[in-house]
């Protein structure tokens, strides 16, 4: 203050006081303090969460749980096919019942043998057995053809154990098998993989024929049946044995 009114007479203390006064004035004249708004801290791992892609959930198609829907046309075709099969089976069953009734009425063993053969070729094992059973109901006795046709029915459906039983029943009934019966047995054994037993059966046929038993000599069909299954089961040893037995029996191979 003194320096203001009396220039040149200010002391160091006065200069200091003037400087402080000027500083206070500047502070008073300064605008109101600006409020600083601090930005909130980012949450932990925010950057990592932003950069990472959302995890993809496994779909049912990828996990294999989803089954592709079957088109309606396919289901309809399957339903129609099953209906035709059932209708055909019902017709076959009715026809078989009709044949069985006719066989009982006619009481002809040849008629029974024929329908047993037809049932066997059609793989209707149950009806073939029923026809064989009704031979006795008609007061008739089965012949070697009756047993042979029933044996063939068992072989065609792969029932080797039942075929063996039919063979044993035939022997027990005192009926001798012929070459056709033997050939059917060889077929059943060979197609089941019992090639060694089938080859022994063929040798037994040859031995009986040489011993004077008629109608049991192996023919070209017998050997062809065995050879075909040797190829099927990849057994060259039995095949060579079959060729040797064929030459020994003086049977010429066909084409």
mmCIF file with all atom_site columns, C-alpha atoms in Angstrom, residues 110-253:
data_model
loop_
_atom_site.group_PDB
_atom_site.id
_atom_site.type_symbol
_atom_site.label_atom_id
_atom_site.label_alt_id
_atom_site.label_comp_id
_atom_site.label_asym_id
_atom_site.label_entity_id
_atom_site.label_seq_id
_atom_site.pdbx_PDB_ins_code
_atom_site.Cartn_x
_atom_site.Cartn_y
_atom_site.Cartn_z
_atom_site.occupancy
_atom_site.B_iso_or_equiv
_atom_site.pdbx_formal_charge
_atom_site.auth_seq_id
_atom_site.auth_comp_id
_atom_site.auth_asym_id
_atom_site.auth_atom_id
_atom_site.pdbx_PDB_model_num
ATOM 1   C CA . UNK A 1 110 ? -47.644 -138.617 -54.271 1.00 0.00 ? 110 UNK A CA 1
ATOM 2   C CA . UNK A 1 111 ? -49.817 -135.580 -53.634 1.00 0.00 ? 111 UNK A CA 1
ATOM 3   C CA . UNK A 1 112 ? -48.348 -135.225 -50.138 1.00 0.00 ? 112 UNK A CA 1
ATOM 4   C CA . UNK A 1 113 ? -44.817 -135.586 -51.494 1.00 0.00 ? 113 UNK A CA 1
ATOM 5   C CA . UNK A 1 114 ? -45.473 -132.926 -54.094 1.00 0.00 ? 114 UNK A CA 1
ATOM 6   C CA . UNK A 1 115 ? -46.817 -130.322 -51.689 1.00 0.00 ? 115 UNK A CA 1
ATOM 7   C CA . UNK A 1 116 ? -43.981 -131.036 -49.227 1.00 0.00 ? 116 UNK A CA 1
ATOM 8   C CA . UNK A 1 117 ? -41.556 -130.363 -52.066 1.00 0.00 ? 117 UNK A CA 1
ATOM 9   C CA . UNK A 1 118 ? -43.365 -127.164 -53.073 1.00 0.00 ? 118 UNK A CA 1
ATOM 10  C CA . UNK A 1 119 ? -43.486 -125.902 -49.483 1.00 0.00 ? 119 UNK A CA 1
ATOM 11  C CA . UNK A 1 120 ? -39.777 -126.615 -49.114 1.00 0.00 ? 120 UNK A CA 1
ATOM 12  C CA . UNK A 1 121 ? -38.840 -124.820 -52.331 1.00 0.00 ? 121 UNK A CA 1
ATOM 13  C CA . UNK A 1 122 ? -40.910 -121.860 -51.153 1.00 0.00 ? 122 UNK A CA 1
ATOM 14  C CA . UNK A 1 123 ? -39.135 -121.987 -47.747 1.00 0.00 ? 123 UNK A CA 1
ATOM 15  C CA . UNK A 1 124 ? -42.383 -122.604 -45.925 1.00 0.00 ? 124 UNK A CA 1
ATOM 16  C CA . UNK A 1 125 ? -40.872 -124.939 -43.373 1.00 0.00 ? 125 UNK A CA 1
ATOM 17  C CA . UNK A 1 126 ? -43.871 -124.984 -41.068 1.00 0.00 ? 126 UNK A CA 1
ATOM 18  C CA . UNK A 1 127 ? -46.297 -126.066 -43.778 1.00 0.00 ? 127 UNK A CA 1
ATOM 19  C CA . UNK A 1 128 ? -43.843 -128.688 -45.038 1.00 0.00 ? 128 UNK A CA 1
ATOM 20  C CA . UNK A 1 129 ? -43.686 -130.235 -41.567 1.00 0.00 ? 129 UNK A CA 1
ATOM 21  C CA . UNK A 1 130 ? -47.455 -130.029 -41.230 1.00 0.00 ? 130 UNK A CA 1
ATOM 22  C CA . UNK A 1 131 ? -47.958 -131.802 -44.561 1.00 0.00 ? 131 UNK A CA 1
ATOM 23  C CA . UNK A 1 132 ? -45.525 -134.536 -43.495 1.00 0.00 ? 132 UNK A CA 1
ATOM 24  C CA . UNK A 1 133 ? -47.400 -134.964 -40.217 1.00 0.00 ? 133 UNK A CA 1
ATOM 25  C CA . UNK A 1 134 ? -50.737 -135.266 -41.970 1.00 0.00 ? 134 UNK A CA 1
ATOM 26  C CA . UNK A 1 135 ? -49.474 -138.217 -43.986 1.00 0.00 ? 135 UNK A CA 1
ATOM 27  C CA . UNK A 1 136 ? -50.090 -140.350 -40.907 1.00 0.00 ? 136 UNK A CA 1
ATOM 28  C CA . UNK A 1 137 ? -53.463 -138.667 -40.276 1.00 0.00 ? 137 UNK A CA 1
ATOM 29  C CA . UNK A 1 138 ? -54.515 -139.765 -43.764 1.00 0.00 ? 138 UNK A CA 1
ATOM 30  C CA . UNK A 1 139 ? -53.589 -143.375 -42.962 1.00 0.00 ? 139 UNK A CA 1
ATOM 31  C CA . UNK A 1 140 ? -50.522 -143.357 -45.225 1.00 0.00 ? 140 UNK A CA 1
ATOM 32  C CA . UNK A 1 141 ? -46.834 -144.055 -44.650 1.00 0.00 ? 141 UNK A CA 1
ATOM 33  C CA . UNK A 1 142 ? -44.085 -141.675 -45.757 1.00 0.00 ? 142 UNK A CA 1
ATOM 34  C CA . UNK A 1 143 ? -41.697 -142.846 -48.447 1.00 0.00 ? 143 UNK A CA 1
ATOM 35  C CA . UNK A 1 144 ? -38.096 -141.983 -49.163 1.00 0.00 ? 144 UNK A CA 1
ATOM 36  C CA . UNK A 1 145 ? -39.349 -139.095 -51.293 1.00 0.00 ? 145 UNK A CA 1
ATOM 37  C CA . UNK A 1 146 ? -41.379 -137.785 -48.375 1.00 0.00 ? 146 UNK A CA 1
ATOM 38  C CA . UNK A 1 147 ? -38.296 -137.724 -46.158 1.00 0.00 ? 147 UNK A CA 1
ATOM 39  C CA . UNK A 1 148 ? -36.096 -136.341 -48.926 1.00 0.00 ? 148 UNK A CA 1
ATOM 40  C CA . UNK A 1 149 ? -38.451 -133.436 -49.616 1.00 0.00 ? 149 UNK A CA 1
ATOM 41  C CA . UNK A 1 150 ? -38.753 -132.650 -45.898 1.00 0.00 ? 150 UNK A CA 1
ATOM 42  C CA . UNK A 1 151 ? -34.966 -132.858 -45.590 1.00 0.00 ? 151 UNK A CA 1
ATOM 43  C CA . UNK A 1 152 ? -34.641 -130.404 -48.459 1.00 0.00 ? 152 UNK A CA 1
ATOM 44  C CA . UNK A 1 153 ? -37.074 -128.020 -46.764 1.00 0.00 ? 153 UNK A CA 1
ATOM 45  C CA . UNK A 1 154 ? -34.868 -128.021 -43.641 1.00 0.00 ? 154 UNK A CA 1
ATOM 46  C CA . UNK A 1 155 ? -31.700 -127.423 -45.664 1.00 0.00 ? 155 UNK A CA 1
ATOM 47  C CA . UNK A 1 156 ? -33.198 -124.551 -47.660 1.00 0.00 ? 156 UNK A CA 1
ATOM 48  C CA . UNK A 1 157 ? -33.936 -122.600 -44.494 1.00 0.00 ? 157 UNK A CA 1
ATOM 49  C CA . UNK A 1 158 ? -30.579 -123.477 -42.905 1.00 0.00 ? 158 UNK A CA 1
ATOM 50  C CA . UNK A 1 159 ? -31.962 -125.801 -40.222 1.00 0.00 ? 159 UNK A CA 1
ATOM 51  C CA . UNK A 1 160 ? -29.192 -128.402 -40.181 1.00 0.00 ? 160 UNK A CA 1
ATOM 52  C CA . UNK A 1 161 ? -30.124 -129.816 -36.766 1.00 0.00 ? 161 UNK A CA 1
ATOM 53  C CA . UNK A 1 162 ? -33.678 -130.468 -37.905 1.00 0.00 ? 162 UNK A CA 1
ATOM 54  C CA . UNK A 1 163 ? -32.321 -131.996 -41.099 1.00 0.00 ? 163 UNK A CA 1
ATOM 55  C CA . UNK A 1 164 ? -30.221 -134.418 -39.040 1.00 0.00 ? 164 UNK A CA 1
ATOM 56  C CA . UNK A 1 165 ? -33.319 -135.372 -37.062 1.00 0.00 ? 165 UNK A CA 1
ATOM 57  C CA . UNK A 1 166 ? -35.261 -136.048 -40.255 1.00 0.00 ? 166 UNK A CA 1
ATOM 58  C CA . UNK A 1 167 ? -32.365 -138.243 -41.436 1.00 0.00 ? 167 UNK A CA 1
ATOM 59  C CA . UNK A 1 168 ? -32.304 -140.164 -38.143 1.00 0.00 ? 168 UNK A CA 1
ATOM 60  C CA . UNK A 1 169 ? -36.089 -140.633 -38.221 1.00 0.00 ? 169 UNK A CA 1
ATOM 61  C CA . UNK A 1 170 ? -35.845 -141.990 -41.748 1.00 0.00 ? 170 UNK A CA 1
ATOM 62  C CA . UNK A 1 171 ? -33.153 -144.525 -40.780 1.00 0.00 ? 171 UNK A CA 1
ATOM 63  C CA . UNK A 1 172 ? -35.144 -145.493 -37.687 1.00 0.00 ? 172 UNK A CA 1
ATOM 64  C CA . UNK A 1 173 ? -38.212 -146.049 -39.857 1.00 0.00 ? 173 UNK A CA 1
ATOM 65  C CA . UNK A 1 174 ? -36.223 -148.549 -41.940 1.00 0.00 ? 174 UNK A CA 1
ATOM 66  C CA . UNK A 1 175 ? -36.178 -146.419 -45.092 1.00 0.00 ? 175 UNK A CA 1
ATOM 67  C CA . UNK A 1 176 ? -32.918 -146.364 -47.022 1.00 0.00 ? 176 UNK A CA 1
ATOM 68  C CA . UNK A 1 177 ? -31.812 -143.041 -48.517 1.00 0.00 ? 177 UNK A CA 1
ATOM 69  C CA . UNK A 1 178 ? -31.170 -142.742 -52.244 1.00 0.00 ? 178 UNK A CA 1
ATOM 70  C CA . UNK A 1 179 ? -28.643 -140.603 -54.107 1.00 0.00 ? 179 UNK A CA 1
ATOM 71  C CA . UNK A 1 180 ? -30.970 -137.586 -54.002 1.00 0.00 ? 180 UNK A CA 1
ATOM 72  C CA . UNK A 1 181 ? -31.354 -137.871 -50.235 1.00 0.00 ? 181 UNK A CA 1
ATOM 73  C CA . UNK A 1 182 ? -27.586 -138.125 -49.825 1.00 0.00 ? 182 UNK A CA 1
ATOM 74  C CA . UNK A 1 183 ? -27.030 -135.153 -52.106 1.00 0.00 ? 183 UNK A CA 1
ATOM 75  C CA . UNK A 1 184 ? -29.428 -133.012 -50.063 1.00 0.00 ? 184 UNK A CA 1
ATOM 76  C CA . UNK A 1 185 ? -27.590 -134.008 -46.889 1.00 0.00 ? 185 UNK A CA 1
ATOM 77  C CA . UNK A 1 186 ? -24.243 -133.178 -48.504 1.00 0.00 ? 186 UNK A CA 1
ATOM 78  C CA . UNK A 1 187 ? -25.641 -129.776 -49.451 1.00 0.00 ? 187 UNK A CA 1
ATOM 79  C CA . UNK A 1 188 ? -26.773 -129.066 -45.896 1.00 0.00 ? 188 UNK A CA 1
ATOM 80  C CA . UNK A 1 189 ? -23.425 -130.069 -44.404 1.00 0.00 ? 189 UNK A CA 1
ATOM 81  C CA . UNK A 1 190 ? -21.344 -128.228 -46.985 1.00 0.00 ? 190 UNK A CA 1
ATOM 82  C CA . UNK A 1 191 ? -23.216 -124.948 -46.928 1.00 0.00 ? 191 UNK A CA 1
ATOM 83  C CA . UNK A 1 192 ? -22.923 -124.958 -43.126 1.00 0.00 ? 192 UNK A CA 1
ATOM 84  C CA . UNK A 1 193 ? -19.147 -125.212 -43.461 1.00 0.00 ? 193 UNK A CA 1
ATOM 85  C CA . UNK A 1 194 ? -18.867 -128.892 -42.488 1.00 0.00 ? 194 UNK A CA 1
ATOM 86  C CA . UNK A 1 195 ? -16.924 -129.751 -45.622 1.00 0.00 ? 195 UNK A CA 1
ATOM 87  C CA . UNK A 1 196 ? -14.956 -132.658 -44.125 1.00 0.00 ? 196 UNK A CA 1
ATOM 88  C CA . UNK A 1 197 ? -18.156 -134.375 -42.994 1.00 0.00 ? 197 UNK A CA 1
ATOM 89  C CA . UNK A 1 198 ? -19.734 -133.732 -46.375 1.00 0.00 ? 198 UNK A CA 1
ATOM 90  C CA . UNK A 1 199 ? -16.711 -135.317 -48.092 1.00 0.00 ? 199 UNK A CA 1
ATOM 91  C CA . UNK A 1 200 ? -16.987 -138.370 -45.819 1.00 0.00 ? 200 UNK A CA 1
ATOM 92  C CA . UNK A 1 201 ? -20.643 -138.688 -46.778 1.00 0.00 ? 201 UNK A CA 1
ATOM 93  C CA . UNK A 1 202 ? -19.683 -138.705 -50.460 1.00 0.00 ? 202 UNK A CA 1
ATOM 94  C CA . UNK A 1 203 ? -17.061 -141.408 -49.845 1.00 0.00 ? 203 UNK A CA 1
ATOM 95  C CA . UNK A 1 204 ? -19.663 -143.432 -47.939 1.00 0.00 ? 204 UNK A CA 1
ATOM 96  C CA . UNK A 1 205 ? -21.976 -143.207 -50.942 1.00 0.00 ? 205 UNK A CA 1
ATOM 97  C CA . UNK A 1 206 ? -19.216 -144.549 -53.187 1.00 0.00 ? 206 UNK A CA 1
ATOM 98  C CA . UNK A 1 207 ? -18.411 -147.356 -50.751 1.00 0.00 ? 207 UNK A CA 1
ATOM 99  C CA . UNK A 1 208 ? -22.053 -148.454 -50.524 1.00 0.00 ? 208 UNK A CA 1
ATOM 100 C CA . UNK A 1 209 ? -22.395 -148.368 -54.282 1.00 0.00 ? 209 UNK A CA 1
ATOM 101 C CA . UNK A 1 210 ? -19.375 -150.611 -54.673 1.00 0.00 ? 210 UNK A CA 1
ATOM 102 C CA . UNK A 1 211 ? -20.776 -152.921 -52.028 1.00 0.00 ? 211 UNK A CA 1
ATOM 103 C CA . UNK A 1 212 ? -23.776 -153.515 -54.235 1.00 0.00 ? 212 UNK A CA 1
ATOM 104 C CA . UNK A 1 213 ? -26.271 -151.045 -52.771 1.00 0.00 ? 213 UNK A CA 1
ATOM 105 C CA . UNK A 1 214 ? -28.310 -149.656 -55.623 1.00 0.00 ? 214 UNK A CA 1
ATOM 106 C CA . UNK A 1 215 ? -29.339 -146.046 -56.051 1.00 0.00 ? 215 UNK A CA 1
ATOM 107 C CA . UNK A 1 216 ? -26.714 -144.476 -53.767 1.00 0.00 ? 216 UNK A CA 1
ATOM 108 C CA . UNK A 1 217 ? -23.831 -143.794 -56.141 1.00 0.00 ? 217 UNK A CA 1
ATOM 109 C CA . UNK A 1 218 ? -22.800 -140.126 -56.156 1.00 0.00 ? 218 UNK A CA 1
ATOM 110 C CA . UNK A 1 219 ? -23.547 -138.303 -59.387 1.00 0.00 ? 219 UNK A CA 1
ATOM 111 C CA . UNK A 1 220 ? -22.216 -135.133 -60.927 1.00 0.00 ? 220 UNK A CA 1
ATOM 112 C CA . UNK A 1 221 ? -24.720 -133.061 -58.999 1.00 0.00 ? 221 UNK A CA 1
ATOM 113 C CA . UNK A 1 222 ? -23.461 -134.497 -55.711 1.00 0.00 ? 222 UNK A CA 1
ATOM 114 C CA . UNK A 1 223 ? -19.872 -133.556 -56.496 1.00 0.00 ? 223 UNK A CA 1
ATOM 115 C CA . UNK A 1 224 ? -20.858 -130.144 -57.883 1.00 0.00 ? 224 UNK A CA 1
ATOM 116 C CA . UNK A 1 225 ? -22.703 -129.361 -54.657 1.00 0.00 ? 225 UNK A CA 1
ATOM 117 C CA . UNK A 1 226 ? -19.611 -130.159 -52.614 1.00 0.00 ? 226 UNK A CA 1
ATOM 118 C CA . UNK A 1 227 ? -17.241 -128.289 -54.938 1.00 0.00 ? 227 UNK A CA 1
ATOM 119 C CA . UNK A 1 228 ? -19.418 -125.178 -55.000 1.00 0.00 ? 228 UNK A CA 1
ATOM 120 C CA . UNK A 1 229 ? -19.276 -124.928 -51.219 1.00 0.00 ? 229 UNK A CA 1
ATOM 121 C CA . UNK A 1 230 ? -15.530 -125.615 -51.196 1.00 0.00 ? 230 UNK A CA 1
ATOM 122 C CA . UNK A 1 231 ? -15.148 -122.478 -53.286 1.00 0.00 ? 231 UNK A CA 1
ATOM 123 C CA . UNK A 1 232 ? -17.574 -120.601 -51.057 1.00 0.00 ? 232 UNK A CA 1
ATOM 124 C CA . UNK A 1 233 ? -15.649 -121.495 -47.886 1.00 0.00 ? 233 UNK A CA 1
ATOM 125 C CA . UNK A 1 234 ? -12.216 -121.262 -49.583 1.00 0.00 ? 234 UNK A CA 1
ATOM 126 C CA . UNK A 1 235 ? -11.121 -124.822 -48.794 1.00 0.00 ? 235 UNK A CA 1
ATOM 127 C CA . UNK A 1 236 ? -8.878  -126.072 -51.623 1.00 0.00 ? 236 UNK A CA 1
ATOM 128 C CA . UNK A 1 237 ? -7.915  -129.214 -49.684 1.00 0.00 ? 237 UNK A CA 1
ATOM 129 C CA . UNK A 1 238 ? -11.432 -130.663 -49.677 1.00 0.00 ? 238 UNK A CA 1
ATOM 130 C CA . UNK A 1 239 ? -11.857 -129.502 -53.275 1.00 0.00 ? 239 UNK A CA 1
ATOM 131 C CA . UNK A 1 240 ? -8.845  -131.592 -54.342 1.00 0.00 ? 240 UNK A CA 1
ATOM 132 C CA . UNK A 1 241 ? -10.230 -134.533 -52.390 1.00 0.00 ? 241 UNK A CA 1
ATOM 133 C CA . UNK A 1 242 ? -13.583 -134.071 -54.128 1.00 0.00 ? 242 UNK A CA 1
ATOM 134 C CA . UNK A 1 243 ? -11.947 -134.172 -57.565 1.00 0.00 ? 243 UNK A CA 1
ATOM 135 C CA . UNK A 1 244 ? -10.050 -137.323 -56.590 1.00 0.00 ? 244 UNK A CA 1
ATOM 136 C CA . UNK A 1 245 ? -13.278 -138.971 -55.403 1.00 0.00 ? 245 UNK A CA 1
ATOM 137 C CA . UNK A 1 246 ? -14.975 -137.934 -58.626 1.00 0.00 ? 246 UNK A CA 1
ATOM 138 C CA . UNK A 1 247 ? -12.290 -139.619 -60.717 1.00 0.00 ? 247 UNK A CA 1
ATOM 139 C CA . UNK A 1 248 ? -12.404 -142.661 -58.469 1.00 0.00 ? 248 UNK A CA 1
ATOM 140 C CA . UNK A 1 249 ? -16.190 -142.922 -58.956 1.00 0.00 ? 249 UNK A CA 1
ATOM 141 C CA . UNK A 1 250 ? -15.736 -142.495 -62.699 1.00 0.00 ? 250 UNK A CA 1
ATOM 142 C CA . UNK A 1 251 ? -17.961 -139.421 -62.760 1.00 0.00 ? 251 UNK A CA 1
ATOM 143 C CA . UNK A 1 252 ? -17.150 -136.907 -65.460 1.00 0.00 ? 252 UNK A CA 1
ATOM 144 C CA . UNK A 1 253 ? -17.362 -133.232 -64.458 1.00 0.00 ? 253 UNK A CA 1
#
